[in-house]
PDB file of C-alpha atoms in Angstrom:
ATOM      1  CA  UNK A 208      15.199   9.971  -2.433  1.00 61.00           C
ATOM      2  CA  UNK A 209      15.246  11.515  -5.795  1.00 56.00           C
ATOM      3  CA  UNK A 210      18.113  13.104  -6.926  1.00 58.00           C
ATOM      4  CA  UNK A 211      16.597  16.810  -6.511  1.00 64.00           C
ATOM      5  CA  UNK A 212      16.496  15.816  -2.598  1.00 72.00           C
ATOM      6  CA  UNK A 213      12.697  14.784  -2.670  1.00 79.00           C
ATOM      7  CA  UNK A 214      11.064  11.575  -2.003  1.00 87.00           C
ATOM      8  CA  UNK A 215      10.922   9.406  -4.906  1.00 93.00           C
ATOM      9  CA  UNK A 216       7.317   8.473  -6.370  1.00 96.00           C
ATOM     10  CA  UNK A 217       6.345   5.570  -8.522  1.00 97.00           C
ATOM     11  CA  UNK A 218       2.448   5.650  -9.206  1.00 97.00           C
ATOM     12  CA  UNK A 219       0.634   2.549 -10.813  1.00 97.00           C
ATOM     13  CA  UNK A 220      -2.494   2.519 -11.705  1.00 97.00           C
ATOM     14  CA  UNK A 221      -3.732  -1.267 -12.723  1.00 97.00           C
ATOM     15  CA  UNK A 222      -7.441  -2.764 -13.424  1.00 97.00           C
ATOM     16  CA  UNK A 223      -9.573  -3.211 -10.519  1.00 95.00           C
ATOM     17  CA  UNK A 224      -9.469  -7.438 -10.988  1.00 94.00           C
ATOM     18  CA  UNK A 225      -7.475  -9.934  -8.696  1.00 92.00           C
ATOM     19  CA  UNK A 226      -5.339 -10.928 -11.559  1.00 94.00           C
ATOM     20  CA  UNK A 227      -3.163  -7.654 -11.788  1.00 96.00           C
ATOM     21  CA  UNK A 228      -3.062  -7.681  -7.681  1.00 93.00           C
ATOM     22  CA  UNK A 229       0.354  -9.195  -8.340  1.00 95.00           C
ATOM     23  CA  UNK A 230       1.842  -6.317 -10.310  1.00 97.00           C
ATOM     24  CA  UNK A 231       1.921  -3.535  -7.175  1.00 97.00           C
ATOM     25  CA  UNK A 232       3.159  -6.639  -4.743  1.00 96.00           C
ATOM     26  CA  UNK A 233       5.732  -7.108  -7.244  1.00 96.00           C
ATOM     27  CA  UNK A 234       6.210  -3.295  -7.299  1.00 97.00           C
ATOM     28  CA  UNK A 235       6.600  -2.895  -3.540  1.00 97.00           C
ATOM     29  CA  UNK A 236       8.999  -5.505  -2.933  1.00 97.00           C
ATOM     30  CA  UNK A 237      11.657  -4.295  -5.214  1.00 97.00           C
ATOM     31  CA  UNK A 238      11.597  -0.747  -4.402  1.00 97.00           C
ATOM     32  CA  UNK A 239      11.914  -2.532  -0.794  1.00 97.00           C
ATOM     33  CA  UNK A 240      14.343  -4.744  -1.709  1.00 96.00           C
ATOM     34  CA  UNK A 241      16.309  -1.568  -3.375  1.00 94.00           C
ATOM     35  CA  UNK A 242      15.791   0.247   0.019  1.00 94.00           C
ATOM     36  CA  UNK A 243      17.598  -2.240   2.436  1.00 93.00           C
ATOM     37  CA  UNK A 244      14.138  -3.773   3.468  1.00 96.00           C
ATOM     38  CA  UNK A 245      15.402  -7.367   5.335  1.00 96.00           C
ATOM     39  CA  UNK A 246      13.594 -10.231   3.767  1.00 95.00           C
ATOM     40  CA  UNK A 247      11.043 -10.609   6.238  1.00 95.00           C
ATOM     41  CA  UNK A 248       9.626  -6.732   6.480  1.00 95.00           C
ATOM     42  CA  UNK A 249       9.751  -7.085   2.470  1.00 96.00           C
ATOM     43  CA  UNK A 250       7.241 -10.199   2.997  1.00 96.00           C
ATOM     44  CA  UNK A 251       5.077  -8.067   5.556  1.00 96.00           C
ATOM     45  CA  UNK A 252       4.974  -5.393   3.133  1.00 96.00           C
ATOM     46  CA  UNK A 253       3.693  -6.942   0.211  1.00 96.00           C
ATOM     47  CA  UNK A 254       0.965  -8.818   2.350  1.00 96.00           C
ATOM     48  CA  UNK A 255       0.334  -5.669   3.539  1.00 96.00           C
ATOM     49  CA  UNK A 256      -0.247  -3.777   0.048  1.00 96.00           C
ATOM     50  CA  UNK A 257      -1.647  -7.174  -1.140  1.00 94.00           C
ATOM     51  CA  UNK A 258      -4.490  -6.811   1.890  1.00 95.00           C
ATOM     52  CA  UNK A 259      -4.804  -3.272   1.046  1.00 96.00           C
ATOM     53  CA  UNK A 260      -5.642  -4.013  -2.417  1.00 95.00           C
ATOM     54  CA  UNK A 261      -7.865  -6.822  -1.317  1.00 94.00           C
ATOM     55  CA  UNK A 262      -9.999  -4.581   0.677  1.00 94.00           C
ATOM     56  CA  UNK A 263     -10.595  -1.875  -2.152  1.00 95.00           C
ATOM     57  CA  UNK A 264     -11.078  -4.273  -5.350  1.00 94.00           C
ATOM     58  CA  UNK A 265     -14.594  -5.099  -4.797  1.00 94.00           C
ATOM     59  CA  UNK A 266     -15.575  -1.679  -4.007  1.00 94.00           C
ATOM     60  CA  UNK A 267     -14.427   0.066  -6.860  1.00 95.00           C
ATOM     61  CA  UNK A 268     -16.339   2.025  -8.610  1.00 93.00           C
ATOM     62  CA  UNK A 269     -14.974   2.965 -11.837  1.00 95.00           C
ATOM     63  CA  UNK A 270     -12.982  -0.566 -12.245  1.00 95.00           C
ATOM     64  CA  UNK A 271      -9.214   1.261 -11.407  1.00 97.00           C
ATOM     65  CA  UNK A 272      -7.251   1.014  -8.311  1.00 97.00           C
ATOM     66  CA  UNK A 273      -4.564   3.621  -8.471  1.00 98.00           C
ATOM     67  CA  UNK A 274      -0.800   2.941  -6.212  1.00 98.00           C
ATOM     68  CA  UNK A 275       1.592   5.513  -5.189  1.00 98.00           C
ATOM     69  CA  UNK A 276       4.787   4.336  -3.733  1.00 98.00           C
ATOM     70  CA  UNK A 277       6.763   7.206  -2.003  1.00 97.00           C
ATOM     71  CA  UNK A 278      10.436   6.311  -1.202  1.00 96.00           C
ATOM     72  CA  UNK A 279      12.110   8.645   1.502  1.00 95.00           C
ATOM     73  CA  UNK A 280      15.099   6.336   2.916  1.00 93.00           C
ATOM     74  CA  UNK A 281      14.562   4.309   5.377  1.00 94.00           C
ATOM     75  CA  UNK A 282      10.921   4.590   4.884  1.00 95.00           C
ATOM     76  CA  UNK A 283       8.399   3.751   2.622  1.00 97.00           C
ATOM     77  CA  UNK A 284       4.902   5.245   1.859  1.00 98.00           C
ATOM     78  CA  UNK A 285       2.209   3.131  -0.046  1.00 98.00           C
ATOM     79  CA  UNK A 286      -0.685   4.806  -0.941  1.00 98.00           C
ATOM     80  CA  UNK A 287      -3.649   2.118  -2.681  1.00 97.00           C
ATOM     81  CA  UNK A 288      -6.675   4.323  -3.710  1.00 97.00           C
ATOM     82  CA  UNK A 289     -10.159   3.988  -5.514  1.00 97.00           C
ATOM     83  CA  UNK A 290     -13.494   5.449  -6.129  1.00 97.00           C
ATOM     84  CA  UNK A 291     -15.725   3.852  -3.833  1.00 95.00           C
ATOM     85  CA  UNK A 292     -19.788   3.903  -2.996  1.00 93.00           C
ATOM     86  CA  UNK A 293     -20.525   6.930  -0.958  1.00 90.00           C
ATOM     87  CA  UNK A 294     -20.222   6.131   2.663  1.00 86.00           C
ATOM     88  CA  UNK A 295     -18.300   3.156   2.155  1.00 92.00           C
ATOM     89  CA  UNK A 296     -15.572   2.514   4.509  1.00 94.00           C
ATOM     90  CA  UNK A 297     -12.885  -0.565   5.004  1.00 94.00           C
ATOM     91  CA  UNK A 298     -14.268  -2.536   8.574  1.00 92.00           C
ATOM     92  CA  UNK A 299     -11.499  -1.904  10.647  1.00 92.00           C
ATOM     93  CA  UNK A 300     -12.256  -4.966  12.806  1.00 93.00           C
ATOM     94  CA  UNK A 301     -12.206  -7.709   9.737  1.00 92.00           C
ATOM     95  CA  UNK A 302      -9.613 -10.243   9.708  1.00 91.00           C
ATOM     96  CA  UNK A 303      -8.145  -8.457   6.272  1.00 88.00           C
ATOM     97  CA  UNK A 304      -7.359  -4.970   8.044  1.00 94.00           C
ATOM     98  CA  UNK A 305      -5.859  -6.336  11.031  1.00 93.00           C
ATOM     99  CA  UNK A 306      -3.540  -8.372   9.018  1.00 92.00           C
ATOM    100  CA  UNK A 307      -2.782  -5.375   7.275  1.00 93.00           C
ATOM    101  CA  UNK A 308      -2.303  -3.337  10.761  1.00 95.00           C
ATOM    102  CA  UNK A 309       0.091  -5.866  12.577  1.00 95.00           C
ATOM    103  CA  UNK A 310       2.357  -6.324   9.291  1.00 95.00           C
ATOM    104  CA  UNK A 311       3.758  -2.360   9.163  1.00 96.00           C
ATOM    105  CA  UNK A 312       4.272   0.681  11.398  1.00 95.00           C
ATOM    106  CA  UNK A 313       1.469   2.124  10.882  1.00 96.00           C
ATOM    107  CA  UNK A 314      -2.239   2.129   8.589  1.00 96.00           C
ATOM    108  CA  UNK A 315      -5.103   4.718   7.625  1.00 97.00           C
ATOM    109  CA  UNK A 316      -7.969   5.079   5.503  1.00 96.00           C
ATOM    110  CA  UNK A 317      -9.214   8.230   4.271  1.00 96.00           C
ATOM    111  CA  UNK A 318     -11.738   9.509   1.862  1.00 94.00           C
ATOM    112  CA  UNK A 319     -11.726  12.548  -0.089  1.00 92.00           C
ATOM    113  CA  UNK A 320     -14.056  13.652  -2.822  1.00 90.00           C
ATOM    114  CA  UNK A 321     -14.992  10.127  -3.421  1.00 91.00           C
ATOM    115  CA  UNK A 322     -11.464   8.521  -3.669  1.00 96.00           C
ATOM    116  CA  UNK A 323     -10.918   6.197  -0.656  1.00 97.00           C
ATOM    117  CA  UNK A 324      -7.237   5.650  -0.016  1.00 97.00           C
ATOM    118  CA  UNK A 325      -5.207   3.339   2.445  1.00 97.00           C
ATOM    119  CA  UNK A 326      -2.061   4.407   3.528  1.00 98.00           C
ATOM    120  CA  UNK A 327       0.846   2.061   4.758  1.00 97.00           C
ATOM    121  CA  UNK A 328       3.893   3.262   5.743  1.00 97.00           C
ATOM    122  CA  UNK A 329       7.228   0.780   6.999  1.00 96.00           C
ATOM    123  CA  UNK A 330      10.723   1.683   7.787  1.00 95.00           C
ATOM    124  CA  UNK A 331      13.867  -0.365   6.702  1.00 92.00           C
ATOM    125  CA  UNK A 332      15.315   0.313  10.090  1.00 75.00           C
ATOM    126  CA  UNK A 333      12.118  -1.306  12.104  1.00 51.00           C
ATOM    127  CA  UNK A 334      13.489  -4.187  14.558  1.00 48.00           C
ATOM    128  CA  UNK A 335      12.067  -7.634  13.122  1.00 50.00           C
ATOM    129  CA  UNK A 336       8.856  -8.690  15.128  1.00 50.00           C
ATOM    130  CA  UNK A 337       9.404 -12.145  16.624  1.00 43.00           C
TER     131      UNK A 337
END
């Protein structure tokens, strides 16, 4: 949480190219790591944003993928968006989205006005999966 009560935001916005993929990883596990994340749910969740990523590079449109990372203790929001083609959706039965779907609580896509964003959202409470 902020210190006016809210959640916290940090946004990032980063070239749409597999070299920079690394920097909101990066991102993700420290503000996890700062949120009392265990080790392993701080791996799932950068694989997670990683996968995220992954799915939106190629279809972006204007070349930027934009992160928000919301921080409301024990949970946190990540929020990987992009201008896509019209229509275009993430296939919710490829390999890379099911990855992404087993390795938090819970996943969505959503467009608006042309912006396609996946949401991931994991709690630092969550019992390990086995």
């Amino acid at each position: 949480m902020s210190s006016m009560g809210r959640p916290a935001e940090v946004r990032l916005s980063i070239p749409a190219d597999g070299a920079y993929i690394a920097v909101p990883r990066s991102v993700v596990g420290n503000l996890a790591a700062r949120n009392d994340f265990t080790l392993d749910a701080i791996d799932d969740l950068r694989i997670a944003v990683d996968e995220a990523c992954a799915l939106l590079l190629p279809q972006s449109a204007d070349g930027v993928l934009e992160c928000v990372f919301e921080i409301a203790p024990p949970q946190l929001t990540v929020r990987t968006s992009a201008v896509v083609p019209n229509g275009w959706r993430p296939d919710t039965t490829s390999f890379g989205w099911t990855v992404l779907t087993a390795l938090v609580e819970s996943a969505a896509a959503e467009t608006v006005d042309g912006r396609l964003t996946i949401t991931v959202t994991a709690t630092a409470t969550a019992t390990e999966k086995a």
